[in-house]
Coordinates of C-alpha atoms in Angstrom, one line a residue:
M149 CA 0.0 0.0 0.0
T150 CA 1.5 3.4 -1.0
D151 CA 1.9 6.2 1.5
Q152 CA -0.7 8.3 -0.3
H153 CA -3.2 5.4 -0.2
M154 CA -2.5 5.0 3.5
T155 CA -3.0 8.7 4.0
N156 CA -6.4 8.6 2.2
K157 CA -7.5 5.7 4.3
I158 CA -6.6 7.5 7.5
K159 CA -8.5 10.6 6.4
Q160 CA -11.5 8.5 5.5
L161 CA -11.4 6.8 9.0
I162 CA -11.1 10.2 10.7
A163 CA -14.1 11.5 8.8
C164 CA -16.2 8.5 9.8
L165 CA -15.2 8.9 13.5
L166 CA -16.1 12.6 13.4
A167 CA -19.5 11.8 11.9
I168 CA -20.1 9.1 14.6
Y169 CA -19.5 11.6 17.4
G170 CA -21.5 14.4 15.7
W171 CA -18.7 16.9 15.1
S172 CA -18.8 19.2 12.1
A173 CA -17.7 16.9 9.4
V174 CA -19.0 15.2 6.3
C175 CA -19.3 11.5 6.8
C176 CA -17.7 9.0 4.5
A177 CA -19.7 7.4 1.8
A178 CA -20.1 4.1 3.6
D179 CA -22.0 5.8 6.5
K180 CA -23.9 8.5 4.7
D181 CA -27.2 6.5 4.7
S182 CA -27.2 6.3 8.5
V183 CA -26.9 10.0 9.2
A184 CA -28.7 13.3 8.8
V185 CA -26.9 16.6 7.8
V186 CA -28.1 19.7 9.6
D187 CA -26.7 23.2 8.9
I188 CA -27.3 25.7 11.7
V189 CA -27.4 29.2 10.1
V190 CA -27.2 32.2 12.5
E191 CA -28.9 35.1 10.8
D192 CA -28.1 37.8 13.3
N193 CA -24.7 38.7 14.7
E194 CA -26.1 39.4 18.2
L195 CA -26.9 35.7 18.6
M196 CA -23.2 34.8 18.1
H197 CA -22.1 35.8 21.6
D198 CA -21.0 32.6 23.4
A199 CA -23.5 30.7 21.2
T200 CA -23.9 26.9 21.5
I201 CA -26.1 24.4 19.8
E202 CA -27.0 21.0 21.3
F203 CA -28.7 18.0 19.7
E204 CA -30.4 15.5 22.0
I205 CA -31.0 12.4 19.9
Y206 CA -33.2 9.7 21.4
K207 CA -31.7 6.2 21.0
D208 CA -32.9 2.8 20.0
G209 CA -36.6 3.8 19.5
I210 CA -37.3 4.5 23.2
N211 CA -38.9 7.9 22.8
S212 CA -40.4 9.5 25.9
I213 CA -40.0 12.5 28.2
Y214 CA -38.8 9.9 30.8
A215 CA -36.1 8.4 28.6
K216 CA -32.5 9.3 29.5
N217 CA -30.7 7.1 26.9
K218 CA -29.7 9.7 24.3
I219 CA -26.8 10.9 22.2
Y220 CA -25.7 14.4 23.1
I221 CA -23.9 16.5 20.5
K222 CA -22.9 20.0 21.6
E223 CA -20.6 22.6 19.9
Q224 CA -19.9 26.3 20.2
L225 CA -20.9 28.2 17.1
K226 CA -18.0 30.3 15.8
E227 CA -19.2 30.7 12.2
K228 CA -22.4 32.0 10.7
T229 CA -23.0 28.5 9.2
T230 CA -22.0 25.3 11.0
R231 CA -22.6 21.8 9.6
F232 CA -23.5 18.9 11.9
V233 CA -23.6 15.3 10.8
L234 CA -26.0 13.5 13.2
P235 CA -25.5 9.7 13.8
L236 CA -29.0 8.1 14.0
S237 CA -29.5 4.7 15.7
T238 CA -32.8 4.1 13.9
V239 CA -34.3 5.1 10.6
I240 CA -36.4 7.8 12.4
N241 CA -35.1 9.5 15.5
Y242 CA -36.7 12.1 17.7
T243 CA -34.2 14.9 18.3
R244 CA -34.3 18.0 20.4
I245 CA -32.4 21.1 19.1
V246 CA -31.3 23.4 21.8
F247 CA -29.8 26.8 21.2
A248 CA -28.2 29.0 23.9
T249 CA -26.1 32.1 24.2
S250 CA -24.2 33.5 27.2
R251 CA -25.7 32.2 30.4
K252 CA -26.4 35.8 31.4
Q253 CA -29.5 35.3 29.2
G254 CA -30.8 32.8 31.8
V255 CA -33.0 29.9 30.8
I256 CA -35.0 31.9 28.2
S257 CA -33.7 31.2 24.7
P258 CA -33.1 34.3 22.5
V259 CA -34.6 32.4 19.6
N260 CA -38.0 30.8 19.4
L261 CA -36.8 27.3 20.3
H262 CA -37.8 25.9 23.7
F263 CA -38.9 22.6 25.2
G264 CA -42.4 23.0 23.8
N265 CA -41.4 23.4 20.1
N266 CA -37.9 22.1 19.6
L267 CA -38.6 18.3 19.1
F268 CA -38.2 17.1 15.5
L269 CA -38.4 13.8 13.7
V270 CA -35.0 13.4 12.0
E271 CA -34.6 10.7 9.4
R272 CA -31.6 9.2 7.8
G273 CA -30.7 11.1 4.7
D274 CA -32.2 14.4 5.9
T275 CA -30.5 17.5 4.7
V276 CA -31.9 20.7 6.2
K277 CA -30.8 24.3 7.0
I278 CA -32.1 25.8 10.3
H279 CA -32.1 29.6 10.2
L280 CA -32.0 31.2 13.6
Y281 CA -33.2 34.8 14.2
P282 CA -33.8 36.7 17.5
K283 CA -37.4 35.9 18.3
K284 CA -38.3 39.6 18.3
I285 CA -37.5 39.5 14.6
S286 CA -38.7 36.2 13.3
D287 CA -39.5 32.6 14.2
V288 CA -37.0 29.8 13.3
K289 CA -37.1 29.0 9.5
F290 CA -36.1 26.0 7.5
S291 CA -34.8 25.4 4.0
G292 CA -33.3 22.6 2.0
K293 CA -34.5 19.2 0.8
S294 CA -36.2 18.2 4.1
A295 CA -37.5 21.6 5.0
V296 CA -41.2 20.8 4.5
K297 CA -41.2 18.2 7.3
Y298 CA -39.4 20.5 9.8
N299 CA -41.7 23.4 9.0
C300 CA -44.8 21.2 9.6
S301 CA -43.4 19.9 12.9
Y302 CA -42.5 23.4 14.0
E303 CA -45.9 24.9 13.1
L304 CA -47.7 22.2 15.0
N305 CA -45.4 22.3 17.9
N306 CA -46.3 26.0 18.2
L307 CA -50.0 25.2 18.5
P308 CA -51.4 27.4 21.3
S309 CA -52.1 26.0 24.7
L310 CA -55.2 27.2 26.6
G311 CA -55.0 31.0 26.3
E312 CA -56.3 33.6 28.7
K313 CA -59.7 33.7 27.0
E314 CA -60.2 30.0 27.1
N315 CA -58.9 29.8 30.7
K316 CA -61.4 32.4 31.8
S317 CA -64.3 30.6 30.2
F318 CA -63.2 27.3 31.7
Y319 CA -62.9 28.6 35.2
K320 CA -66.1 30.6 35.0
M321 CA -67.9 27.3 34.3
V322 CA -66.1 25.6 37.2
D323 CA -66.9 28.4 39.6
A324 CA -70.6 28.0 38.6
G325 CA -70.4 24.3 39.4
K326 CA -70.9 23.3 35.7
Y327 CA -68.2 20.7 35.7
S328 CA -69.6 18.6 32.8
V329 CA -69.9 21.7 30.7
A330 CA -66.4 22.8 31.6
L331 CA -64.9 19.4 30.6
A332 CA -66.9 19.4 27.4
F333 CA -65.5 22.8 26.6
L334 CA -62.0 21.5 27.0
N335 CA -62.7 18.6 24.7
T336 CA -64.2 20.8 22.1
W337 CA -61.0 23.0 22.3
A338 CA -58.7 20.1 21.9
D339 CA -60.7 18.4 19.1
S340 CA -60.8 21.7 17.2
L341 CA -57.0 22.2 17.4
Y342 CA -56.4 18.6 16.4
A343 CA -58.6 19.1 13.3
T344 CA -56.4 22.1 12.4
A345 CA -53.3 20.0 12.8
D346 CA -54.7 17.2 10.8
A347 CA -55.5 19.7 8.0
V348 CA -52.0 21.1 8.1
L349 CA -50.5 17.6 7.6
E350 CA -53.0 16.6 4.9
N351 CA -52.2 19.7 2.9
A352 CA -48.5 19.1 3.1
D353 CA -46.8 17.8 0.0
H354 CA -45.8 14.2 -0.5
S355 CA -42.2 14.9 0.6
I356 CA -43.4 14.0 4.1
G357 CA -43.9 10.2 4.4
Q358 CA -47.1 8.7 5.8
E359 CA -45.3 7.2 8.8
I360 CA -44.0 10.7 9.8
K361 CA -47.4 12.2 9.4
E362 CA -49.0 9.6 11.6
L363 CA -46.3 10.1 14.3
I364 CA -46.8 13.8 14.2
K365 CA -50.6 13.3 14.6
L366 CA -50.1 11.0 17.6
D367 CA -47.8 13.5 19.3
T368 CA -50.1 16.4 18.6
R369 CA -53.1 14.5 20.1
A370 CA -51.0 13.5 23.1
F371 CA -50.1 17.2 23.7
L372 CA -53.7 18.4 23.5
Y373 CA -55.2 15.6 25.6
N374 CA -52.4 16.1 28.2
V375 CA -53.6 19.7 28.6
L376 CA -57.1 18.3 29.4
R377 CA -55.7 15.8 31.9
V378 CA -53.7 18.5 33.8
R379 CA -56.9 20.6 34.1
M380 CA -58.9 17.6 35.2
Q381 CA -56.3 16.8 37.9
A382 CA -56.5 20.4 39.2
L383 CA -60.3 19.9 39.5
F384 CA -59.8 16.6 41.2
E385 CA -57.5 17.9 43.9
S386 CA -60.0 20.6 44.9
N387 CA -63.2 18.5 44.5
K388 CA -62.4 15.0 45.8
Q389 CA -65.8 14.7 47.5
N390 CA -67.8 15.5 44.3
R391 CA -68.7 12.0 43.1
A392 CA -70.5 13.2 40.0
L393 CA -67.4 15.1 38.8
L394 CA -65.1 12.2 39.5
E395 CA -67.3 9.8 37.6
N396 CA -67.5 12.2 34.7
M397 CA -63.7 12.4 34.7
R398 CA -63.4 8.6 34.8
T399 CA -65.8 8.3 31.8
Q400 CA -63.7 10.8 29.9
L401 CA -60.4 9.1 30.7
M402 CA -61.8 5.8 29.4
D403 CA -63.0 7.4 26.2
S404 CA -62.0 5.5 23.1
K405 CA -60.0 8.4 21.7
Y406 CA -57.5 7.7 24.6
T407 CA -57.7 4.0 24.9
T408 CA -58.4 2.5 21.5
I409 CA -55.5 1.9 19.2
S410 CA -55.9 -0.2 16.1
K411 CA -53.5 -3.0 15.2
A412 CA -52.3 -0.8 12.4
E413 CA -51.5 2.1 14.8
E414 CA -50.0 0.0 17.5
T415 CA -46.4 0.0 16.3
L416 CA -46.5 3.7 15.6
A417 CA -48.2 4.5 18.9
A418 CA -45.4 2.9 20.8
K419 CA -42.8 4.6 18.6
S420 CA -44.4 8.0 19.2
Y421 CA -42.7 10.4 21.7
G422 CA -45.9 11.4 23.5
W423 CA -48.7 8.8 23.1
C424 CA -47.6 6.2 25.6
D425 CA -46.6 8.9 28.1
L426 CA -50.2 10.2 27.8
L427 CA -51.6 6.7 28.3
L428 CA -49.5 6.1 31.4
N429 CA -50.3 9.4 33.0
N430 CA -54.0 9.0 32.2
E431 CA -53.9 5.5 33.7
Q432 CA -52.3 6.8 36.9
F433 CA -54.9 9.5 37.2
L434 CA -57.6 7.0 36.6
E435 CA -56.4 4.9 39.4
M436 CA -56.3 7.9 41.7
I437 CA -60.0 8.5 40.9
N438 CA -60.9 4.9 41.4
R439 CA -59.2 4.7 44.8
T440 CA -61.0 7.9 45.9
L441 CA -64.4 6.7 44.8
K442 CA -63.9 3.4 46.6
E443 CA -63.4 5.2 49.9
Y444 CA -67.1 6.0 49.9
P445 CA -69.1 3.5 52.1
E446 CA -71.5 2.6 49.3
R447 CA -68.5 1.6 47.2
G448 CA -67.0 -0.5 49.9
N449 CA -64.2 0.3 52.2
A450 CA -61.4 -1.0 50.1
S451 CA -58.6 1.4 49.5
G452 CA -58.2 0.4 45.9
A453 CA -56.2 -2.0 43.9
S454 CA -52.6 -2.8 44.9
P455 CA -49.9 -1.5 42.6
N456 CA -49.4 -5.0 41.2
E457 CA -53.2 -5.5 40.6
W458 CA -53.3 -2.1 38.9
M459 CA -50.3 -3.0 36.7
L460 CA -51.9 -6.3 35.7
G461 CA -55.1 -4.5 34.8
L462 CA -53.2 -2.0 32.7
S463 CA -51.3 -4.9 31.1
N464 CA -54.6 -6.5 30.1
R465 CA -56.0 -3.3 28.6
Y466 CA -53.2 -2.8 26.2
G467 CA -51.3 -5.2 23.9
G468 CA -48.2 -5.6 21.8
N469 CA -45.6 -2.8 21.6
V470 CA -47.8 -0.3 23.4
K471 CA -48.0 -2.6 26.4
D472 CA -44.3 -3.3 26.3
K473 CA -43.5 0.4 26.2
L474 CA -45.8 1.2 29.1
L475 CA -43.9 -1.3 31.2
V476 CA -40.7 0.5 30.3
L477 CA -42.2 3.8 31.3
M478 CA -43.4 2.4 34.6
L479 CA -39.8 1.7 35.5
L480 CA -38.4 4.9 34.0
K481 CA -40.8 6.9 36.2
N482 CA -39.3 5.1 39.3
M483 CA -42.5 3.4 40.2
D484 CA -40.5 0.7 41.9
R485 CA -40.4 2.8 45.0
D486 CA -43.4 0.9 46.4
G487 CA -45.0 -2.4 46.0
G488 CA -42.2 -4.4 44.4
V489 CA -43.0 -3.1 40.9
K490 CA -39.6 -4.0 39.5
S491 CA -39.8 -7.7 40.6
Y492 CA -43.4 -7.9 39.6
I493 CA -42.7 -6.7 36.1
S494 CA -39.6 -8.9 35.7
E495 CA -41.3 -12.0 37.0
T496 CA -44.9 -11.7 35.8
L497 CA -45.3 -9.1 33.0
I498 CA -42.3 -9.3 30.7
P499 CA -43.6 -11.3 27.7
N500 CA -41.6 -14.1 26.1
R501 CA -40.6 -12.2 23.0
E502 CA -37.9 -9.9 21.9
N503 CA -38.1 -6.2 20.8
E504 CA -36.6 -2.9 21.7
Y505 CA -38.9 -2.4 24.6
I506 CA -38.2 -5.8 26.2
K507 CA -34.5 -5.1 25.7
A508 CA -34.9 -1.8 27.5
L509 CA -36.8 -3.4 30.3
N510 CA -34.1 -6.0 30.9
S511 CA -31.5 -3.2 30.7
I512 CA -33.2 -1.1 33.4
I513 CA -33.7 -4.1 35.6
A514 CA -30.1 -5.1 35.2
R515 CA -29.1 -1.6 36.6
S516 CA -31.4 -1.8 39.6
E517 CA -30.6 -2.7 43.2
G518 CA -28.0 -5.5 43.5
S519 CA -26.3 -4.6 40.2
V520 CA -22.8 -3.2 39.7
A521 CA -22.8 0.5 40.5
Y522 CA -21.7 3.0 37.8
N523 CA -18.0 3.6 38.0
F524 CA -18.0 7.4 37.8
S525 CA -14.9 9.5 37.0
L526 CA -15.5 13.0 38.3
K527 CA -13.5 16.0 39.5
D528 CA -13.5 17.8 42.8
A529 CA -13.1 21.6 43.2
S530 CA -9.3 21.3 43.0
G531 CA -9.5 19.5 39.6
K532 CA -8.5 16.1 41.0
T533 CA -10.3 13.1 39.4
H534 CA -12.1 10.6 41.5
L535 CA -13.4 7.1 40.5
L536 CA -15.9 5.1 42.4
T537 CA -13.4 2.2 42.3
D538 CA -10.9 4.4 44.3
Y539 CA -13.1 3.7 47.3
K540 CA -13.4 -0.1 47.5
E541 CA -14.3 -1.5 50.9
K542 CA -16.3 1.6 51.7
V543 CA -20.1 2.2 51.9
V544 CA -20.6 5.2 49.5
I545 CA -23.6 7.4 49.9
I546 CA -24.2 9.6 46.9
D547 CA -26.3 12.8 46.9
F548 CA -27.2 14.4 43.5
W549 CA -28.1 18.1 43.6
F550 CA -28.1 21.4 41.8
T551 CA -27.9 25.1 42.7
G552 CA -31.4 26.5 43.4
C553 CA -33.0 23.2 44.4
T554 CA -34.9 23.9 47.6
G555 CA -35.3 20.2 48.4
C556 CA -31.5 19.8 48.0
M557 CA -30.9 22.5 50.6
L558 CA -33.3 20.9 53.0
L559 CA -31.7 17.5 52.6
A560 CA -28.2 18.9 53.0
K561 CA -29.3 20.5 56.3
E562 CA -30.4 17.2 57.7
M563 CA -27.4 15.4 56.3
K564 CA -24.9 17.6 58.1
A565 CA -25.4 15.9 61.5
I566 CA -25.4 12.5 59.9
I567 CA -22.1 13.1 58.1
A568 CA -20.7 14.3 61.4
D569 CA -21.7 11.1 63.1
Y570 CA -19.6 9.1 60.6
E571 CA -16.6 11.5 60.7
D572 CA -14.4 8.9 62.4
K573 CA -15.7 5.9 60.4
S574 CA -13.2 5.2 57.7
D575 CA -15.5 2.7 55.9
V576 CA -18.2 5.2 55.1
L577 CA -17.9 7.9 52.4
F578 CA -20.4 10.7 51.6
V579 CA -20.2 12.0 48.0
S580 CA -22.2 14.9 46.6
I581 CA -22.5 15.1 42.8
N582 CA -23.5 18.4 41.4
V583 CA -25.2 18.8 38.1
D584 CA -24.9 22.5 37.5
K585 CA -23.9 23.5 34.0
Y586 CA -21.3 26.1 35.0
R587 CA -18.3 25.4 37.3
D588 CA -18.3 28.8 38.9
V589 CA -21.9 28.4 40.0
W590 CA -21.1 25.1 41.6
L591 CA -18.0 26.6 43.4
R592 CA -20.0 29.5 44.8
S593 CA -22.6 27.0 46.2
L594 CA -19.8 25.0 47.7
E595 CA -18.5 28.1 49.4
Q596 CA -21.9 29.0 50.8
G597 CA -22.3 25.5 52.3
K598 CA -26.1 25.4 51.8
Y599 CA -26.1 22.2 49.7
T600 CA -23.0 20.4 50.9
E601 CA -20.9 19.5 53.9
A602 CA -17.1 19.9 54.1
G603 CA -17.0 16.3 55.4
A604 CA -18.2 15.0 52.1
L605 CA -16.4 14.4 48.8
N606 CA -17.9 17.1 46.5
L607 CA -17.8 16.3 42.8
W608 CA -19.1 18.0 39.6
T609 CA -20.4 16.6 36.3
D610 CA -18.0 18.8 34.4
G611 CA -20.5 20.9 32.5
L612 CA -22.5 17.9 31.2
A613 CA -25.2 18.8 33.8
R614 CA -28.2 16.5 33.6
N615 CA -26.8 14.9 30.4
H616 CA -24.0 13.1 32.2
P617 CA -24.0 9.4 31.7
I618 CA -24.3 8.6 35.4
L619 CA -27.8 10.2 35.4
A620 CA -28.8 8.2 32.4
Y621 CA -27.4 5.0 34.0
Y622 CA -29.6 5.4 37.1
N623 CA -32.4 7.2 35.3
I624 CA -32.4 10.0 37.7
Q625 CA -35.5 12.1 37.1
S626 CA -35.7 14.4 40.2
F627 CA -33.5 16.1 42.8
P628 CA -32.3 15.5 45.4
T629 CA -31.6 11.8 44.8
L630 CA -29.8 9.6 47.3
L631 CA -28.1 6.3 46.5
I632 CA -26.2 3.8 48.7
I633 CA -23.4 1.7 47.2
D634 CA -22.2 -1.2 49.3
K635 CA -18.5 -2.3 50.0
N636 CA -18.6 -4.6 47.0
G637 CA -19.4 -1.8 44.6
L638 CA -23.0 -2.9 44.2
L639 CA -26.0 -0.6 44.2
A640 CA -27.5 -1.3 47.6
S641 CA -30.4 1.2 47.7
R642 CA -32.0 3.4 45.1
Y643 CA -34.5 4.8 47.6
P644 CA -33.0 5.0 51.1
P645 CA -35.3 6.7 53.7
R646 CA -34.7 10.4 53.3
P647 CA -33.9 12.3 56.5
I648 CA -36.5 15.0 57.0
N649 CA -36.9 17.5 59.8
T650 CA -40.6 16.8 60.4
D651 CA -39.8 13.1 61.3
P652 CA -37.2 12.8 64.1
E653 CA -36.8 9.1 63.4
S654 CA -36.1 9.4 59.7
A655 CA -32.3 10.1 60.4
N656 CA -32.1 7.0 62.5
R657 CA -33.8 4.9 59.8
F658 CA -31.3 6.2 57.3
K659 CA -28.3 5.4 59.5
E660 CA -29.6 1.9 60.2
L661 CA -29.7 1.2 56.5
V662 CA -26.1 2.6 56.1
N663 CA -24.9 0.5 59.0
K664 CA -26.5 -2.6 57.4
Y665 CA -24.0 -2.5 54.7
R666 CA -20.9 -1.7 56.8

């Protein structure tokens, strides 16, 4: 092989590696069919100050607000046009596109891209330019071969939620005690907007495939009906004694537009980002209503179905991929806190077949209590790197937190005395892991001592924030979160009893659990 031929081979390999990791490169020909090419075009110079773009690409077909298994690609924008080659694990991938400038801007994006409208269906072979303007000037615009699909998604993602006028009408009916009328009003609003969305998709040209259209429809329906459920839950919390209202809500939640999925729709409904999330949240709300109604004497004095009975009922109501994905979401929502959900799913409900959802279930279960803990590699305030394996033969208690988290401050206050109790115990280590995006914010919080204790090992996720792999590994959805790792490096407890100031015995229960593993 000649030196020139070798050089060309090396260049080709480098190009492929760059494409795999999402950096600004053109992928080699062998991989071009498994990627999408996105050009970010910044149309106003004021947006270039400390500007970054981040792609969050959902992996392996597990699409949900609760899914942490994603590819993250982030780069600072230094040129007006920056090309990204996105590696896609499946033919169609849900992808969030996040734009940010200097953190002085806060959490409000200077362009009209936010959590409500920045989710797109990205396909292998897509080529699109995304034009960014200050939102005071223009919305985001799209051009290129795949622009029609992105424009459609963006338009529908910007559908209005309940506005001031609709909210006033709704609460006026509620205040008058006209609950059925109020719920019917919400349904009419949702159905009307869905009809608008359906017309937008039907009028789009044929460059949008039918599968994409159906997924967008399912996600749009899920968004609109989720607004209804949130309003119903607010009514539920303030009217638990109103049997007629609760029964009306139960009837609505069991309406066929929520529960009926045809065999043809089943695969797409599971693949959808929002549909199974909607089903699970509706099912949980439905169970709350059923438990409340059963508290009335004429309905019997049973407190409601056990978590396992409820899951079995849910499992019987849905089938195929929808059922399998719902089981995944149960675990991803950390429903194994009570009632042995994890063991019940693994022993009773996992079907004897193989698909991406069954693989995900087995993967989640494999990372649960009793499994090998994640071997983190994180830095302390001095820049020294620490690995979990550096602390063999120690019980390690990990506390995940972020600046501004009130619950994190309250927990830290209770943990100070506990950490002091173990100060002379060489076989116990307390570790705080901070998920702030910026190092100086974390360091200021360390100095203040509101969230941490000097007796703990205080580490940082190095700017990856909530996108760090350790959070995906444990599927951490909320903060603060406590974990206990035993002396063998196994996850001993995902949900240790949290010390709280309103329960004097809670600290003792926590220490008893720690001592169990010493």
